[in-house]
Short mmCIF file of C-alpha atoms in Angstrom, two decimals:
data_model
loop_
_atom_site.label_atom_id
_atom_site.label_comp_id
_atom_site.label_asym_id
_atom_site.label_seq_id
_atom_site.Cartn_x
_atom_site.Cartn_y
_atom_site.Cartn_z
CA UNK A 8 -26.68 -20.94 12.25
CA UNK A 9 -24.32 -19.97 14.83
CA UNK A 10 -22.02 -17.33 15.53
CA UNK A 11 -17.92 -17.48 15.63
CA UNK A 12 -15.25 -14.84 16.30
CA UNK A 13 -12.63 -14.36 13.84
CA UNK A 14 -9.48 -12.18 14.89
CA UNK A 15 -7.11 -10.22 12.22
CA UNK A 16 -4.23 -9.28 15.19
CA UNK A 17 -2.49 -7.17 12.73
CA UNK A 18 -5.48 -5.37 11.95
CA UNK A 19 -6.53 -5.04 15.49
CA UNK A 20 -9.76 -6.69 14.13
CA UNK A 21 -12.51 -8.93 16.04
CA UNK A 22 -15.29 -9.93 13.90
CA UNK A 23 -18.92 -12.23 14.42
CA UNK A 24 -19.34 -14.25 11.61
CA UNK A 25 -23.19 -16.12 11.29
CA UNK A 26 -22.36 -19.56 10.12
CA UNK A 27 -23.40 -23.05 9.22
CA UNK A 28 -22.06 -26.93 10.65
CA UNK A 29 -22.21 -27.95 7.35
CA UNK A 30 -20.23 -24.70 5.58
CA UNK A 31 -16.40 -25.28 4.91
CA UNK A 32 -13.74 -23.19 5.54
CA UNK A 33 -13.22 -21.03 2.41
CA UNK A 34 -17.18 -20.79 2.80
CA UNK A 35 -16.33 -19.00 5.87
CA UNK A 36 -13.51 -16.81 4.91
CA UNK A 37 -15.53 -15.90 2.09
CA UNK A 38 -18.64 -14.77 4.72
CA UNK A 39 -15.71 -12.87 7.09
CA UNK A 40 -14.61 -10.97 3.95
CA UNK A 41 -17.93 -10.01 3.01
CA UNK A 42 -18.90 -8.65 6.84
CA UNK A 43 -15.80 -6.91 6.74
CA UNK A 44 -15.71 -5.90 2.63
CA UNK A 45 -12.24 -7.12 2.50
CA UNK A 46 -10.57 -8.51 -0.45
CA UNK A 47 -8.66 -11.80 -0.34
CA UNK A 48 -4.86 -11.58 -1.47
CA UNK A 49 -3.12 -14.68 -2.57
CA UNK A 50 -2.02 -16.85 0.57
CA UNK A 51 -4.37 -16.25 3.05
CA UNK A 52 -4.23 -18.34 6.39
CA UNK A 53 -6.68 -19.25 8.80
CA UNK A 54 -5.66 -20.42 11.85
CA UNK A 55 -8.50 -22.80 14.34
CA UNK A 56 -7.12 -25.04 17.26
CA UNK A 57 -3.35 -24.87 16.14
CA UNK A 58 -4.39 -25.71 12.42
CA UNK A 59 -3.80 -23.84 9.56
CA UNK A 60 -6.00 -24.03 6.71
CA UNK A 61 -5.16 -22.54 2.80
CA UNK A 62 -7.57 -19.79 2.35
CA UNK A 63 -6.98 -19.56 -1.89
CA UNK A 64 -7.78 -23.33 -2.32
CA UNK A 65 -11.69 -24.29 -2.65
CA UNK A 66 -10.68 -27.81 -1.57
CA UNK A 67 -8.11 -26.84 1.32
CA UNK A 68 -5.41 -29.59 2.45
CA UNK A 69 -6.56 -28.92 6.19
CA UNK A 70 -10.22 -30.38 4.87
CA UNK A 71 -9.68 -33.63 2.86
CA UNK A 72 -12.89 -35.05 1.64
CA UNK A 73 -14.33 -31.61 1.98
CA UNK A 74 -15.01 -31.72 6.23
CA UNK A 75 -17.01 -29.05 7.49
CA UNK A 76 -16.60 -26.93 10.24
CA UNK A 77 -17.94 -29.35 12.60
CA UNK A 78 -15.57 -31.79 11.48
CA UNK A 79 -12.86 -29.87 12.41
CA UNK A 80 -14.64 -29.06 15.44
CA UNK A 81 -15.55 -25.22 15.28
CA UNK A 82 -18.87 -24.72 17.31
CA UNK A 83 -20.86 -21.55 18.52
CA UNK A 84 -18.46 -18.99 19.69
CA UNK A 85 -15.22 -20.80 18.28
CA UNK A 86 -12.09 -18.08 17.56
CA UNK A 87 -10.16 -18.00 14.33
CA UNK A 88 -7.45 -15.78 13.47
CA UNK A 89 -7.04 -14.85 10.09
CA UNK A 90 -3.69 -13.78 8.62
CA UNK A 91 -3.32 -11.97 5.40
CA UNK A 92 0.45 -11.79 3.45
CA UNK A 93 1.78 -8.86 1.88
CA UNK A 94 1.10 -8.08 -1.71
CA UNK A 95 2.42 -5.63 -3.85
CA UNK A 96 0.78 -2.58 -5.36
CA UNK A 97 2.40 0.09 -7.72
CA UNK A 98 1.94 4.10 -7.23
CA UNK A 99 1.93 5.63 -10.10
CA UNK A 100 2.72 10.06 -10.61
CA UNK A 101 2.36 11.42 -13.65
CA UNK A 102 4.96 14.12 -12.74
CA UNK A 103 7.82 11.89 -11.78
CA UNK A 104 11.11 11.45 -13.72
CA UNK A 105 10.36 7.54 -12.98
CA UNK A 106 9.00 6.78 -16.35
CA UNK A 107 7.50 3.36 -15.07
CA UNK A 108 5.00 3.00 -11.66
CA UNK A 109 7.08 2.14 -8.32
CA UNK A 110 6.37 -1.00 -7.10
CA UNK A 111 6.18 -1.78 -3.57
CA UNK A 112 4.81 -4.44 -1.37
CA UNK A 113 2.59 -3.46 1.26
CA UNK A 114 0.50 -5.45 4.16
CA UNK A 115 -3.42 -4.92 4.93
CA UNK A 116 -2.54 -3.57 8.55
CA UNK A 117 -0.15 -0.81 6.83
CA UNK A 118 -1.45 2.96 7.29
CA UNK A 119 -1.85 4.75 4.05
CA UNK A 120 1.31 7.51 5.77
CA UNK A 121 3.83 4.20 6.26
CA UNK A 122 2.85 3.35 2.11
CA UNK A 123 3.74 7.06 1.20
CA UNK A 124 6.74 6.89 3.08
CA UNK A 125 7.95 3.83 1.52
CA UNK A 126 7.07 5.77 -1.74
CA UNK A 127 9.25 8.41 -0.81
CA UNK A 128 12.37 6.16 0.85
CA UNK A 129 12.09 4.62 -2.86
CA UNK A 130 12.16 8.33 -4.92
CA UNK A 131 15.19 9.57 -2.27
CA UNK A 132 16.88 6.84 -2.81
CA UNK A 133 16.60 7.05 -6.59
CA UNK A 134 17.35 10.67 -6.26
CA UNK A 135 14.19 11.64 -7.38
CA UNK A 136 11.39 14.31 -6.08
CA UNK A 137 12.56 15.79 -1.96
CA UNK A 138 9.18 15.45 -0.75
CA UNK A 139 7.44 14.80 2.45
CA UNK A 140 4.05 13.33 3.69
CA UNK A 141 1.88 16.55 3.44
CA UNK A 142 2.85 17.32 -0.07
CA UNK A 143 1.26 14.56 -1.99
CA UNK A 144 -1.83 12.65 -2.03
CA UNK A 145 -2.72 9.26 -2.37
CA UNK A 146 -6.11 8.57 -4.87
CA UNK A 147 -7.57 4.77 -5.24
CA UNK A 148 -10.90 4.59 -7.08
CA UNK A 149 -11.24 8.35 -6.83
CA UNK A 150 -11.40 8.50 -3.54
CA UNK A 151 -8.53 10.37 -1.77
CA UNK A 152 -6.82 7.93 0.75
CA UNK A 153 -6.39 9.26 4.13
CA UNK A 154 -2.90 8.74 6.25
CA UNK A 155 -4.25 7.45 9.14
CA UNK A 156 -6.71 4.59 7.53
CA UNK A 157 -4.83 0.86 7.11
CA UNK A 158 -4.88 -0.40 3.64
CA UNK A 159 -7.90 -3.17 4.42
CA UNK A 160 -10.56 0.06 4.69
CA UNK A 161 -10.10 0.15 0.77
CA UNK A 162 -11.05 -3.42 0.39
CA UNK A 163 -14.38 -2.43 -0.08
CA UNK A 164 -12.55 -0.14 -3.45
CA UNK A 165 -11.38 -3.89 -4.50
CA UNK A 166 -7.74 -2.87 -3.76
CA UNK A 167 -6.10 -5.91 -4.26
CA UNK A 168 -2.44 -7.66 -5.42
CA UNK A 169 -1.52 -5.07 -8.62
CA UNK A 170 -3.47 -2.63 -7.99
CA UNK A 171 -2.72 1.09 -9.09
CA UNK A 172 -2.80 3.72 -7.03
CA UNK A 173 -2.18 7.56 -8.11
CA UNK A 174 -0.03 10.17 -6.47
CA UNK A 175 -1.03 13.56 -6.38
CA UNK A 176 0.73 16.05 -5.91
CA UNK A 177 0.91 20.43 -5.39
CA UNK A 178 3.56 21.86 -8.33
CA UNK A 179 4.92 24.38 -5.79
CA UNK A 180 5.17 21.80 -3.90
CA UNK A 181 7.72 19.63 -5.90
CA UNK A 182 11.49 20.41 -5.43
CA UNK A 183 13.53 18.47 -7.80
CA UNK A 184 17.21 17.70 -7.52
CA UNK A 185 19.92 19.39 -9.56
CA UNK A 186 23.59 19.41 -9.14
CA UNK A 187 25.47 23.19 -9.16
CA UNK A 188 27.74 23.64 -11.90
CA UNK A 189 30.55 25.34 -9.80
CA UNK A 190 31.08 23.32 -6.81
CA UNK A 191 29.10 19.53 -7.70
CA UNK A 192 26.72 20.18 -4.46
CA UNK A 193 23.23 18.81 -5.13
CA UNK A 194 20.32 21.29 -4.18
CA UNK A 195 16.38 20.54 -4.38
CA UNK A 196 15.06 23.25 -5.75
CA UNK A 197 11.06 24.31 -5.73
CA UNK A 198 9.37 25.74 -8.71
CA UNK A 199 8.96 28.83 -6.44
CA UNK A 200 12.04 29.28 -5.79
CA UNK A 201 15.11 31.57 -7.14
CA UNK A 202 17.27 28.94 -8.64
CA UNK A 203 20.56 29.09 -6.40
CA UNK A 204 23.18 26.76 -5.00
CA UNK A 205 22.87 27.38 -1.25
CA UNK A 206 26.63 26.07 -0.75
CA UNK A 207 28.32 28.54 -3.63
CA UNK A 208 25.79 31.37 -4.47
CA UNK A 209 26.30 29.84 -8.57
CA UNK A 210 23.07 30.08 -10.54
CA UNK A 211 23.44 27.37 -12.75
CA UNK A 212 22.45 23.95 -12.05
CA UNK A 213 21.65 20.90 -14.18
CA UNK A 214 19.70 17.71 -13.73
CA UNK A 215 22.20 15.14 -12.52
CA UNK A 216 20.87 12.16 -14.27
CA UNK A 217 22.68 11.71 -17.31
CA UNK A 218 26.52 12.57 -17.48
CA UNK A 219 26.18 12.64 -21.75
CA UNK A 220 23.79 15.51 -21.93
CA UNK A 221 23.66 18.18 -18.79
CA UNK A 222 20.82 20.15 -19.06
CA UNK A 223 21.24 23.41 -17.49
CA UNK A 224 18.46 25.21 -15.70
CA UNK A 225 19.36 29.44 -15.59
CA UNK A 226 17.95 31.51 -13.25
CA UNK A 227 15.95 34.12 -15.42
#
């Protein structure tokens, strides 16, 4: 058994790996996930001597007749990189107007803040919730994800390619977009707030989502 280096430069990661001259290459990957309680996502590439080797296929194109390492010539203290692709995830909030989980496609070296803000470029855009960073959380597995940890720390949750993660979030917290009645301006307005078009003074807004039925929202 002999030791090799294998480098995630995304993930700013260096790891020793105990191997054998007879082990393959997905038997490898498959040691380098365990040291580092990763999970593998579909199209995994690692990369020896200029060679790129299929980490999802037991029987790997780079290995025909199923070579070993010291076929392919990796000895004691040989570097690998390791490259893992994007796969996508969906965040799901029970209090959202978006009746279905968004979607996104995020990468192992992401931080958990540059997922949440790709969450909330998605719910502006849709104009949904006006939110920022601080006034949500994101829980995987119960455990309460923290903004400056990368995604591949909760490979040891098994977040993985379709995973669902849950968004939490503080109802004072929440301003929702409605459209004044008087002058068309749209206003986020907080369940703790007085319910008032900031442009016009009016008092009655509605949700600006459907142009059949306006539901107006009165200040009481």
């Amino acid at each position: 058994q002999f030791p090799v280096t294998v480098k995630d430069l995304e993930c700013k990661l260096d790891t020793e790996v105990k191997v054998y001259p007879f082990d393959n290459v997905p038997t490898l990957v498959n040691k380098y996930l365990e040291e580092t309680r990763r999970v593998r996502h579909y199209g995994s590439k690692l990369v020896f001597d200029g060679q790129e080797y299929d980490c999802d296929s037991a029987n790997d194109s780079g290995m025909e007749g199923g070579r070993t390492l010291h076929d392919i010539g990796i000895r004691e203290n040989s570097s690998l990189a390791y490259h893992s692709p994007d796969f996508p995830v969906k965040l799901r909030d029970a209090k959202s107007q978006q009746q279905e989980p968004v979607a996104l496609r995020v990468m192992d070296h992401m931080e958990v803040k540059t997922v949440k803000n790709l969450y909330l470029t998605h719910l502006h855009n849709e104009g949904q919730y006006n939110l920022s960073i601080e006034d949500f959380r994101l829980i995987f597995a119960g455990q309460e994800m923290q903004d400056e940890h990368k995604l591949y720390q909760y490979g040891q949750y098994q977040l993985r390619s379709h995973s669902i993660i849950d968004v939490q979030q503080e109802d004072l917290k929440i301003a929702i977009k409605y459209e004044c009645s008087k002058c068309g301006k749209i206003v986020a307005i907080r369940a703790s707030e007085m319910v008032r078009c900031n442009e016009c003074g009016c008092r009655v807004v509605y949700k600006p989502r459907s142009q059949k039925y306006k539901p107006r929202l009165h200040c009481r």
